[in-house]
């Protein structure tokens, strides 16, 4: 991690977090969100699914609304009150034009300077990156370009009044090729509180699954081990447009 450069947030005043599932933001990114909202920046969440396939002992019809409620409570813990859901099927998100259009629509609607998401790569460490994460991450990469091009999805402007919008940067959390980091030491406790709001989801995990604090200690504390004077860090793959 010693080669990581500090993230340059100059000119970033609005952020859109785009992920596949409730709780995706809470595994690290929420610590950065807490810092952004504390600094007066505008942050919105756009989740492509409601996470309805995520709890083994709850049917999707019960699980989806429960997880949406947990995500709203989780977002509120870090100062976010705009949380939207895209209605794609949990576990079966498909990369393609529909997904790109939905994300481009959200970008044009919110007009962010920065878009955050999760890794689009096949592996996260030694683990296979979940299929929905890969699809959404790749679609975000492409949709940020689509959102700024009047002639890609022209119906967004013609029929919905959503004019093109160009973002300044995209950041991918949980990427194997991180190049920057954000010092989130001052907002670690906010991140723990945010993840803890996913109580029904966490109850469904194995008994030996790490606690929210333990998980975030590993993610954010581990990332900071080789960064002088930093206790907790969020590593990012940053691409500037």
Short mmCIF file of C-alpha atoms in Angstrom, two decimals:
data_model
loop_
_atom_site.label_atom_id
_atom_site.label_comp_id
_atom_site.label_asym_id
_atom_site.label_seq_id
_atom_site.Cartn_x
_atom_site.Cartn_y
_atom_site.Cartn_z
CA UNK A 1 0.00 0.00 0.00
CA UNK A 2 3.00 2.33 0.29
CA UNK A 3 2.67 3.32 -3.37
CA UNK A 4 -0.86 4.68 -2.92
CA UNK A 5 -1.28 8.42 -3.35
CA UNK A 6 -3.77 10.46 -1.30
CA UNK A 7 -7.05 10.93 -3.15
CA UNK A 8 -7.32 14.44 -4.57
CA UNK A 9 -10.86 15.63 -3.90
CA UNK A 10 -10.33 19.13 -5.25
CA UNK A 11 -13.52 20.31 -6.96
CA UNK A 12 -15.59 17.35 -5.76
CA UNK A 13 -18.80 18.70 -4.22
CA UNK A 14 -21.36 16.02 -5.13
CA UNK A 15 -21.05 12.23 -5.08
CA UNK A 16 -23.24 9.40 -6.35
CA UNK A 17 -22.57 5.94 -4.90
CA UNK A 18 -23.73 3.23 -7.32
CA UNK A 19 -23.67 -0.40 -6.15
CA UNK A 20 -25.53 -3.66 -6.60
CA UNK A 21 -26.86 -4.43 -3.11
CA UNK A 22 -27.80 -3.02 0.28
CA UNK A 23 -24.65 -3.24 2.47
CA UNK A 24 -22.18 -2.92 -0.45
CA UNK A 25 -21.40 0.69 0.49
CA UNK A 26 -21.03 -0.18 4.15
CA UNK A 27 -17.97 -2.40 3.73
CA UNK A 28 -15.62 0.58 3.76
CA UNK A 29 -16.98 3.27 1.45
CA UNK A 30 -19.40 4.54 4.11
CA UNK A 31 -16.42 5.82 6.10
CA UNK A 32 -15.51 8.12 3.20
CA UNK A 33 -19.18 9.08 2.80
CA UNK A 34 -19.30 10.18 6.44
CA UNK A 35 -16.33 12.44 5.82
CA UNK A 36 -17.88 13.91 2.70
CA UNK A 37 -21.22 14.70 4.30
CA UNK A 38 -19.49 16.14 7.38
CA UNK A 39 -17.67 18.49 5.00
CA UNK A 40 -20.97 19.62 3.48
CA UNK A 41 -20.77 17.64 0.26
CA UNK A 42 -23.92 16.21 -1.32
CA UNK A 43 -24.09 12.40 -1.46
CA UNK A 44 -26.80 10.13 -2.90
CA UNK A 45 -27.05 6.33 -3.10
CA UNK A 46 -28.30 4.36 -6.10
CA UNK A 47 -28.59 0.60 -5.58
CA UNK A 48 -29.43 -1.54 -8.58
CA UNK A 49 -31.17 -4.26 -6.53
CA UNK A 50 -33.00 -4.46 -3.22
CA UNK A 51 -30.87 -7.39 -2.04
CA UNK A 52 -33.96 -9.61 -2.01
CA UNK A 53 -31.98 -12.83 -2.53
CA UNK A 54 -29.58 -12.11 0.30
CA UNK A 55 -31.14 -13.77 3.37
CA UNK A 56 -31.61 -17.53 3.21
CA UNK A 57 -34.54 -17.78 5.62
CA UNK A 58 -36.54 -14.86 4.18
CA UNK A 59 -38.42 -15.01 0.90
CA UNK A 60 -37.51 -12.32 -1.62
CA UNK A 61 -40.91 -10.69 -1.06
CA UNK A 62 -40.08 -10.25 2.63
CA UNK A 63 -36.36 -9.71 2.26
CA UNK A 64 -36.38 -6.88 -0.28
CA UNK A 65 -38.39 -4.39 1.81
CA UNK A 66 -36.46 -5.33 4.97
CA UNK A 67 -33.12 -4.72 3.30
CA UNK A 68 -34.28 -1.46 1.73
CA UNK A 69 -35.26 -0.23 5.20
CA UNK A 70 -31.89 -1.27 6.62
CA UNK A 71 -30.08 0.54 3.82
CA UNK A 72 -31.99 3.77 4.46
CA UNK A 73 -31.17 3.56 8.17
CA UNK A 74 -27.56 2.78 7.35
CA UNK A 75 -27.30 5.74 4.97
CA UNK A 76 -28.78 8.07 7.58
CA UNK A 77 -25.94 7.11 9.95
CA UNK A 78 -23.47 8.75 7.57
CA UNK A 79 -25.59 11.75 6.63
CA UNK A 80 -27.26 10.49 3.43
CA UNK A 81 -31.01 10.87 2.96
CA UNK A 82 -31.32 10.13 -0.77
CA UNK A 83 -31.41 6.36 -1.32
CA UNK A 84 -32.85 4.94 -4.55
CA UNK A 85 -33.32 1.37 -5.78
CA UNK A 86 -33.17 0.32 -9.42
CA UNK A 87 -35.33 -2.82 -9.36
CA UNK A 88 -32.86 -5.18 -11.03
CA UNK A 89 -33.03 -8.83 -9.85
CA UNK A 90 -30.64 -9.62 -7.01
CA UNK A 91 -28.03 -12.17 -8.04
CA UNK A 92 -28.95 -11.86 -11.73
CA UNK A 93 -27.84 -8.35 -12.68
CA UNK A 94 -26.82 -8.42 -16.34
CA UNK A 95 -24.25 -6.17 -17.92
CA UNK A 96 -25.73 -4.56 -21.02
CA UNK A 97 -27.53 -1.57 -22.45
CA UNK A 98 -30.39 -1.64 -19.94
CA UNK A 99 -28.01 -1.52 -17.00
CA UNK A 100 -25.88 1.18 -18.63
CA UNK A 101 -28.97 3.25 -19.40
CA UNK A 102 -30.30 3.02 -15.84
CA UNK A 103 -26.97 4.13 -14.38
CA UNK A 104 -26.55 6.91 -16.97
CA UNK A 105 -30.08 8.07 -16.09
CA UNK A 106 -29.16 8.24 -12.39
CA UNK A 107 -25.97 10.16 -13.20
CA UNK A 108 -27.86 12.69 -15.31
CA UNK A 109 -30.51 13.03 -12.62
CA UNK A 110 -28.09 13.59 -9.72
CA UNK A 111 -25.29 15.35 -11.71
CA UNK A 112 -22.40 14.24 -9.47
CA UNK A 113 -18.78 15.28 -9.73
CA UNK A 114 -17.70 11.83 -8.50
CA UNK A 115 -19.23 8.38 -8.91
CA UNK A 116 -18.23 5.55 -6.56
CA UNK A 117 -18.80 1.84 -7.02
CA UNK A 118 -17.17 -1.54 -6.30
CA UNK A 119 -14.54 -3.42 -8.28
CA UNK A 120 -15.35 -4.61 -11.80
CA UNK A 121 -12.46 -7.11 -11.71
CA UNK A 122 -12.94 -10.88 -11.54
CA UNK A 123 -11.07 -11.36 -8.26
CA UNK A 124 -10.99 -9.54 -4.92
CA UNK A 125 -7.86 -10.79 -3.22
CA UNK A 126 -8.04 -14.58 -3.43
CA UNK A 127 -11.84 -14.57 -3.77
CA UNK A 128 -14.02 -14.45 -6.87
CA UNK A 129 -15.75 -11.08 -7.09
CA UNK A 130 -19.53 -11.54 -6.94
CA UNK A 131 -21.24 -11.46 -10.35
CA UNK A 132 -23.53 -8.48 -9.63
CA UNK A 133 -20.57 -6.45 -8.38
CA UNK A 134 -18.63 -7.12 -11.57
CA UNK A 135 -21.58 -6.25 -13.81
CA UNK A 136 -22.38 -3.03 -11.98
CA UNK A 137 -18.74 -1.95 -11.74
CA UNK A 138 -18.19 -2.38 -15.48
CA UNK A 139 -21.51 -0.70 -16.29
CA UNK A 140 -20.57 2.28 -14.11
CA UNK A 141 -17.30 2.64 -16.01
CA UNK A 142 -19.20 2.76 -19.30
CA UNK A 143 -22.26 4.69 -18.09
CA UNK A 144 -20.17 7.61 -16.90
CA UNK A 145 -19.21 8.07 -20.55
CA UNK A 146 -22.77 7.43 -21.74
CA UNK A 147 -24.13 10.07 -19.38
CA UNK A 148 -22.04 12.76 -21.03
CA UNK A 149 -22.83 11.80 -24.64
CA UNK A 150 -26.02 13.30 -26.07
CA UNK A 151 -26.26 10.66 -28.78
CA UNK A 152 -26.03 7.64 -26.50
CA UNK A 153 -29.47 6.97 -25.00
CA UNK A 154 -30.87 10.16 -26.62
CA UNK A 155 -34.27 9.35 -25.13
CA UNK A 156 -33.01 10.40 -21.71
CA UNK A 157 -32.91 14.00 -22.91
CA UNK A 158 -35.71 13.89 -25.47
CA UNK A 159 -38.29 12.04 -23.38
CA UNK A 160 -37.17 12.58 -19.78
CA UNK A 161 -35.52 16.00 -19.92
CA UNK A 162 -32.22 14.65 -18.56
CA UNK A 163 -29.47 16.61 -20.26
CA UNK A 164 -25.97 15.12 -20.62
CA UNK A 165 -23.67 15.31 -17.63
CA UNK A 166 -19.94 14.57 -17.40
CA UNK A 167 -18.43 13.37 -14.14
CA UNK A 168 -14.91 14.34 -13.08
CA UNK A 169 -13.86 10.97 -11.66
CA UNK A 170 -14.89 7.40 -10.85
CA UNK A 171 -13.56 5.47 -7.86
CA UNK A 172 -13.74 1.72 -7.35
CA UNK A 173 -13.52 0.32 -3.82
CA UNK A 174 -12.29 -3.25 -3.23
CA UNK A 175 -10.18 -3.09 -6.38
CA UNK A 176 -7.04 -5.21 -6.78
CA UNK A 177 -5.35 -2.32 -8.60
CA UNK A 178 -5.93 0.54 -6.15
CA UNK A 179 -3.84 3.63 -6.85
CA UNK A 180 -5.11 6.12 -4.26
CA UNK A 181 -6.54 6.18 -0.75
CA UNK A 182 -8.71 8.29 1.51
CA UNK A 183 -7.75 8.70 5.16
CA UNK A 184 -10.98 7.75 6.98
CA UNK A 185 -9.54 7.58 10.49
CA UNK A 186 -11.92 10.23 11.83
CA UNK A 187 -14.98 8.37 10.57
CA UNK A 188 -14.27 4.74 11.43
CA UNK A 189 -16.95 4.67 14.14
CA UNK A 190 -19.50 6.11 11.70
CA UNK A 191 -18.71 3.27 9.32
CA UNK A 192 -19.19 0.67 12.06
CA UNK A 193 -22.54 2.18 13.06
CA UNK A 194 -23.62 2.23 9.42
CA UNK A 195 -22.83 -1.45 8.86
CA UNK A 196 -24.49 -2.42 12.13
CA UNK A 197 -27.81 -1.13 10.79
CA UNK A 198 -27.93 -4.20 8.52
CA UNK A 199 -28.93 -6.26 11.54
CA UNK A 200 -31.39 -8.66 9.90
CA UNK A 201 -28.93 -9.41 7.12
CA UNK A 202 -26.07 -9.92 9.58
CA UNK A 203 -28.23 -12.27 11.70
CA UNK A 204 -28.46 -14.59 8.72
CA UNK A 205 -24.69 -15.01 8.42
CA UNK A 206 -22.78 -17.91 10.05
CA UNK A 207 -22.14 -17.62 13.79
CA UNK A 208 -18.39 -17.34 13.25
CA UNK A 209 -18.72 -14.47 10.76
CA UNK A 210 -16.73 -11.42 11.94
CA UNK A 211 -18.58 -8.54 13.60
CA UNK A 212 -18.97 -5.22 11.73
CA UNK A 213 -16.13 -3.75 13.79
CA UNK A 214 -13.86 -6.71 13.06
CA UNK A 215 -14.63 -6.63 9.35
CA UNK A 216 -13.92 -2.92 9.06
CA UNK A 217 -10.79 -3.20 11.17
CA UNK A 218 -9.55 -5.70 8.60
CA UNK A 219 -10.58 -3.70 5.53
CA UNK A 220 -9.72 -0.16 6.63
CA UNK A 221 -7.08 -0.93 9.24
CA UNK A 222 -5.29 -3.39 7.00
CA UNK A 223 -5.22 -0.90 4.15
CA UNK A 224 -3.52 1.68 6.38
CA UNK A 225 -0.73 -0.55 7.68
CA UNK A 226 1.91 0.87 5.33
CA UNK A 227 0.64 4.45 5.30
CA UNK A 228 2.54 6.65 7.72
CA UNK A 229 0.33 8.42 10.26
CA UNK A 230 -2.90 6.86 8.96
CA UNK A 231 -4.92 4.51 11.16
CA UNK A 232 -7.76 3.69 8.76
CA UNK A 233 -7.74 4.08 4.98
CA UNK A 234 -10.06 3.33 2.10
CA UNK A 235 -8.01 2.20 -0.93
CA UNK A 236 -9.44 3.17 -4.31
CA UNK A 237 -8.88 2.60 -7.98
CA UNK A 238 -9.40 6.10 -9.34
CA UNK A 239 -10.10 6.93 -12.97
CA UNK A 240 -10.45 10.59 -13.96
CA UNK A 241 -12.53 11.56 -16.94
#
